[in-house]
Short mmCIF file of C-alpha atoms in Angstrom, two decimals:
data_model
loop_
_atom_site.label_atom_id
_atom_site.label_comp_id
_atom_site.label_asym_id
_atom_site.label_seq_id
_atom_site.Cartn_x
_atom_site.Cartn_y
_atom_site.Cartn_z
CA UNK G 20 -19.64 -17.03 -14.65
CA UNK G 21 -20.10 -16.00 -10.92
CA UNK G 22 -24.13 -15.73 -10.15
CA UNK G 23 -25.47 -13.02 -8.47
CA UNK G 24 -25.55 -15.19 -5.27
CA UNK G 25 -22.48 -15.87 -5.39
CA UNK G 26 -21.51 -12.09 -5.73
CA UNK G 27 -23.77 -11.23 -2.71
CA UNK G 28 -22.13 -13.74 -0.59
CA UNK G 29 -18.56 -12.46 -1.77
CA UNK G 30 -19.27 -8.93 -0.70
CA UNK G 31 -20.89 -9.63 2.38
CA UNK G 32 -17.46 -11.85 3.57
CA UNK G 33 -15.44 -8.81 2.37
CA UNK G 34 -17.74 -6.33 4.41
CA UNK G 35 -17.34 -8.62 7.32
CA UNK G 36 -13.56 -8.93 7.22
CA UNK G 37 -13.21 -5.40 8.20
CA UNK G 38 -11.92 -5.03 11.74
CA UNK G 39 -12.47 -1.83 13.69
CA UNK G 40 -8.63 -1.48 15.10
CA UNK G 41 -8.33 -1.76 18.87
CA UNK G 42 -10.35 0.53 20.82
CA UNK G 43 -8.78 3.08 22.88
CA UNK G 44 -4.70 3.12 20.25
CA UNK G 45 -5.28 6.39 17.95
CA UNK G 46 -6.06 7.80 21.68
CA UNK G 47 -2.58 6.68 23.10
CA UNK G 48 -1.22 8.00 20.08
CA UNK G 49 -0.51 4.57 18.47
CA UNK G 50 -2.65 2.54 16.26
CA UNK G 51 -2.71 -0.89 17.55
CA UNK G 52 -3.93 -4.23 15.32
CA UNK G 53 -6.95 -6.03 18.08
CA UNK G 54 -4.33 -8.59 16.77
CA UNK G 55 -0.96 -7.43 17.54
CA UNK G 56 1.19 -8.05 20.35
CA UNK G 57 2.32 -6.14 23.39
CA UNK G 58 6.30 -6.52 21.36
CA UNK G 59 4.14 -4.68 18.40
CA UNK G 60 3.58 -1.16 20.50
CA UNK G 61 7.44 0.19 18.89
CA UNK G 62 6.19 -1.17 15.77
CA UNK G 63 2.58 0.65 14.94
CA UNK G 64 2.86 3.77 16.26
CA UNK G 65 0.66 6.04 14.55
CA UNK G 66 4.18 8.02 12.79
CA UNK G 67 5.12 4.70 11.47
CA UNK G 68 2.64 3.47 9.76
CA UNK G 69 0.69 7.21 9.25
CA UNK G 70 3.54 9.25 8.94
CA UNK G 71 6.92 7.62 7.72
CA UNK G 72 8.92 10.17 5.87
CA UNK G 73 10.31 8.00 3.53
CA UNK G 74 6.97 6.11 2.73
CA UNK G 75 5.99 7.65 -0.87
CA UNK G 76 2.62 9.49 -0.19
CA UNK G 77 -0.50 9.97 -3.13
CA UNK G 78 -4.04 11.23 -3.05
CA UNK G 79 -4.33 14.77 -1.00
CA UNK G 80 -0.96 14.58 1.09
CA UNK G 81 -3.63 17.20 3.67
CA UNK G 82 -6.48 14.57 3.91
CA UNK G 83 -9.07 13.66 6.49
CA UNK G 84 -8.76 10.28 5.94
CA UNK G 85 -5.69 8.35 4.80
CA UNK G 86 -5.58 4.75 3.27
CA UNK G 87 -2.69 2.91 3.89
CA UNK G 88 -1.61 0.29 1.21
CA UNK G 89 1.06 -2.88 1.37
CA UNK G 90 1.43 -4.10 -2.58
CA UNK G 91 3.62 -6.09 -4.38
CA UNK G 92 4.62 -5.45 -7.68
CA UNK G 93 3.94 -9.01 -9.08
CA UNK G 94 0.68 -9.15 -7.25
CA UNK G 95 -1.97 -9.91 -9.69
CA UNK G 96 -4.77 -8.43 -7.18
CA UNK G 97 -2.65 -5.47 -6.48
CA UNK G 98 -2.32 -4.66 -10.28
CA UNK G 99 -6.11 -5.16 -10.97
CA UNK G 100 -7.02 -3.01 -7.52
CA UNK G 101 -4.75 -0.38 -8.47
CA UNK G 102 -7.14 1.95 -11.07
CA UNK G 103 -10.23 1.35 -8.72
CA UNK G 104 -8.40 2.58 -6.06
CA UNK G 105 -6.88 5.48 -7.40
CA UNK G 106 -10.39 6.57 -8.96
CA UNK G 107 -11.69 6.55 -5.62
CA UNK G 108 -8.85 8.73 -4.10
CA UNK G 109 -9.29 11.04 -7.08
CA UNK G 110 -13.39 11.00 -6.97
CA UNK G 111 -13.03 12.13 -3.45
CA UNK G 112 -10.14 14.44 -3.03
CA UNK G 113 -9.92 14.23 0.62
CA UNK G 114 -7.79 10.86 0.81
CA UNK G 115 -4.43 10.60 1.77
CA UNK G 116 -3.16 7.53 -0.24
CA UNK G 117 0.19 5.88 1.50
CA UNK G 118 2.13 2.96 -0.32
CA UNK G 119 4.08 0.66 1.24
CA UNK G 120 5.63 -1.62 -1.14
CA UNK G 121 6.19 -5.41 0.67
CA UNK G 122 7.66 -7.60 -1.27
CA UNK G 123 6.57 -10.75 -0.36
CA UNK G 124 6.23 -13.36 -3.77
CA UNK G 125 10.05 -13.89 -4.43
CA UNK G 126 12.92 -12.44 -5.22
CA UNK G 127 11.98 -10.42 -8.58
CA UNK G 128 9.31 -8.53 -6.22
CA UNK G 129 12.20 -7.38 -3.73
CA UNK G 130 14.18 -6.31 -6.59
CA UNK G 131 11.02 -4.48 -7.96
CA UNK G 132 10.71 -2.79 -4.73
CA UNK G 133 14.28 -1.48 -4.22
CA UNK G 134 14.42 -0.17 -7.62
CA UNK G 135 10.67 2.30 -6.98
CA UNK G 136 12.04 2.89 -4.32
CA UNK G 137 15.20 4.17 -6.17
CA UNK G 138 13.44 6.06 -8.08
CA UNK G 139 12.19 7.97 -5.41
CA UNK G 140 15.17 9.82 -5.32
CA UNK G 141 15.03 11.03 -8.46
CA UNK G 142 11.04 12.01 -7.93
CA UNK G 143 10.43 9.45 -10.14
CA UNK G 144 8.49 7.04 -7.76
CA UNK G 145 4.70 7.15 -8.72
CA UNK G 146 6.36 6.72 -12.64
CA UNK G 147 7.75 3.42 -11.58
CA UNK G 148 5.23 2.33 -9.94
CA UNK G 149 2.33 2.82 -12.26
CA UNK G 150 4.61 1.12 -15.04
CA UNK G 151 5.25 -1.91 -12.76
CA UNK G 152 1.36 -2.18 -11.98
CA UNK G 153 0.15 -1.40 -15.29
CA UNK G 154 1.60 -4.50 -16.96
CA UNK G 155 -0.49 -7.92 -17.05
CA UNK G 156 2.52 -10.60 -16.89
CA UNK G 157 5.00 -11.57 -14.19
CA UNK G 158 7.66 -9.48 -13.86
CA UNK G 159 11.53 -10.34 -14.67
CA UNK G 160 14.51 -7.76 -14.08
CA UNK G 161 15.18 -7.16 -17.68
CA UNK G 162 11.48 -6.16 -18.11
CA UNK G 163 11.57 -3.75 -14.71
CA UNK G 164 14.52 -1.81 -16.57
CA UNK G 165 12.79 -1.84 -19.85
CA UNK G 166 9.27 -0.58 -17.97
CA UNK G 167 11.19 2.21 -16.00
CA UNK G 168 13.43 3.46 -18.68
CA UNK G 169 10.20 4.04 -20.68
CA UNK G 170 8.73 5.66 -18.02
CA UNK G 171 11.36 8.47 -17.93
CA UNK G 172 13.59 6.89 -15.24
CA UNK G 173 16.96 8.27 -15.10
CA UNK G 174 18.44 4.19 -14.99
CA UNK G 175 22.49 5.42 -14.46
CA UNK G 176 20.77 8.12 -11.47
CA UNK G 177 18.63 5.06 -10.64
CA UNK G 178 21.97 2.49 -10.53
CA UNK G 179 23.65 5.21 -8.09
CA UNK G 180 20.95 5.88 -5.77
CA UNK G 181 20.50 2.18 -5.58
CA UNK G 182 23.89 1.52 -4.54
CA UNK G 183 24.25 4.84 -2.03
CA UNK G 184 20.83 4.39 -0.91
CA UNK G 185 20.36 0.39 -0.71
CA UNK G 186 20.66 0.50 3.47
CA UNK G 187 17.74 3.11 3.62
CA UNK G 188 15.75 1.32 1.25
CA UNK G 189 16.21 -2.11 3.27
CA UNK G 190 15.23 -0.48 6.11
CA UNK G 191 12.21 1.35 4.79
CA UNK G 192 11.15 -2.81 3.42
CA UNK G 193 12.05 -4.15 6.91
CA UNK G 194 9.61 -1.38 8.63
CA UNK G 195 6.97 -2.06 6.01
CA UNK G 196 7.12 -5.92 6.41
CA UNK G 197 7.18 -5.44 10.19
CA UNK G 198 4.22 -3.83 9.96
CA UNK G 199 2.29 -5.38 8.23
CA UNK G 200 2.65 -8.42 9.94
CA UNK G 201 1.59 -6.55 13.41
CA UNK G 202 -1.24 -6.05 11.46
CA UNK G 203 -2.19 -9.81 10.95
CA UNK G 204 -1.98 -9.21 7.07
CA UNK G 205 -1.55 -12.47 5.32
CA UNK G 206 -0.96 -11.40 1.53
CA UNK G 207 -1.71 -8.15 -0.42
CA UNK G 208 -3.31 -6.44 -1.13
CA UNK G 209 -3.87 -5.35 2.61
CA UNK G 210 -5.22 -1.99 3.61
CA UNK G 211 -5.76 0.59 6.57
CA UNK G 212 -7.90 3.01 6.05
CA UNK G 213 -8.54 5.46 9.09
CA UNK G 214 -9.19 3.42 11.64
CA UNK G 215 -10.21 -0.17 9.61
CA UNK G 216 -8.10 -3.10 9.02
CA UNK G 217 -8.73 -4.29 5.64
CA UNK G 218 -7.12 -8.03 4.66
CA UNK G 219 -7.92 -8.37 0.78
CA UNK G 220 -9.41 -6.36 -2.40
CA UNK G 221 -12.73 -4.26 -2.06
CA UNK G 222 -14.38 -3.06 -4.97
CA UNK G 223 -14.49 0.63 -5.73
CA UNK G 224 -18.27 1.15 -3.85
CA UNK G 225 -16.84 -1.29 -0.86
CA UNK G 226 -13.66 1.20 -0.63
CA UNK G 227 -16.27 4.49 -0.88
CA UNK G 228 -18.10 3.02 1.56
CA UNK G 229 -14.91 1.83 4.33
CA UNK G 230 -14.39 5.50 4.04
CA UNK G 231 -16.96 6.81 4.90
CA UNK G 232 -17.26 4.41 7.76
CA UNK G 233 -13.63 5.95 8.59
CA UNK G 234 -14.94 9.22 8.25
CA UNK G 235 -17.87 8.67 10.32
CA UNK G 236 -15.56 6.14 13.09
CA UNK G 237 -12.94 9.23 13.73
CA UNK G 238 -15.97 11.71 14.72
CA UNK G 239 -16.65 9.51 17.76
#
């Protein structure tokens, strides 16, 4: 069992992790990682990463602050972050939720990717992904299909747009992943939210609190 010093010191490294992104990008109209490179300017302009049309959007699409999220599907973190989070969006009804899926722990987490991303198509996205984060063991292929077709995923519509649509969908990973490695993220969960760089999982007071430090950081 943790101690409560423990937990004290835990937050406080979390609360200290947070980096204030580069003074001076939202201005240019880009938002620029203190960490990326001058090659990284294409790469995190503010449409990109704010605004990508084919990035499935949650929360209050008309928010004042919006909290951008790279998962993976077999991401134990990501899977126990994912109610918090979405209370918190909910509770304050003024967040603009973006998820970027990035695939990064092997090949069934690609495959999990494509396939929400599939579903998108079909307006089926936020159903496949809250089946694929609401289970507790490693995901296989077999069990994605299972998960999804329970869900009320079309799977022969989902075979077809995966096969018509693969290109896009590769693209849409490859912008994600470029991204997110602009950003200095090492592993996911990873987080923007407004104008905070966020490497790892807050708790849901630590996330009410980075947003109102957002809130509070785009007034000046």
């Amino acid at each position: 069992m943790t101690g409560s010093g423990n937990k004290s010191r835990l937050v406080t490294t979390r609360r200290s992790a947070l980096t204030l992104i580069g003074a001076g990008a939202l201005a240019a109209g880009g938002i620029t990682s203190a960490l990326a490179a001058p090659d990284d300017d294409e790469v995190l302009t503010e449409t990109k990463v704010l605004r990508d049309p084919d990035t499935p959007v949650a929360g209050n699409p008309d928010g004042n602050i919006t909290i951008v999220e790279w998962s993976d599907y077999n991401c134990p973190y990501c899977r126990k972050l994912e109610p918090e989070l979405r209370q918190v969006v909910q509770d304050d009804g003024k967040v603009r939720l973006v998820m970027k899926d990035w695939p990064i722990l092997g090949p069934v987490s690609v495959t999990a990717a494509r396939i929400a991303l599939a579903a998108k198509y079909q307006d089926k996205y936020h159903q496949a992904h809250d089946a694929m984060m609401g289970v507790s063991s490693r995901l296989t292929e077999p069990r994605i299909n299972e998960l999804l077709a329970a869900a009320g995923v079309d799977m022969d519509r989902l075979k077809r747009d995966l096969a018509g649509h693969g290109s896009d969908i590769d693209a849409l990973l490859k912008r994600n992943n470029e991204q997110a490695e602009a950003f200095g993220f090492r592993g996911t969960p990873s987080f923007i939210v407004g104008k905070y760089r966020v490497p790892g999982v807050l708790s849901m007071t630590e996330f009410e609190q980075v947003i109102a430090d957002a809130r509070k950081a785009k007034m000046n």
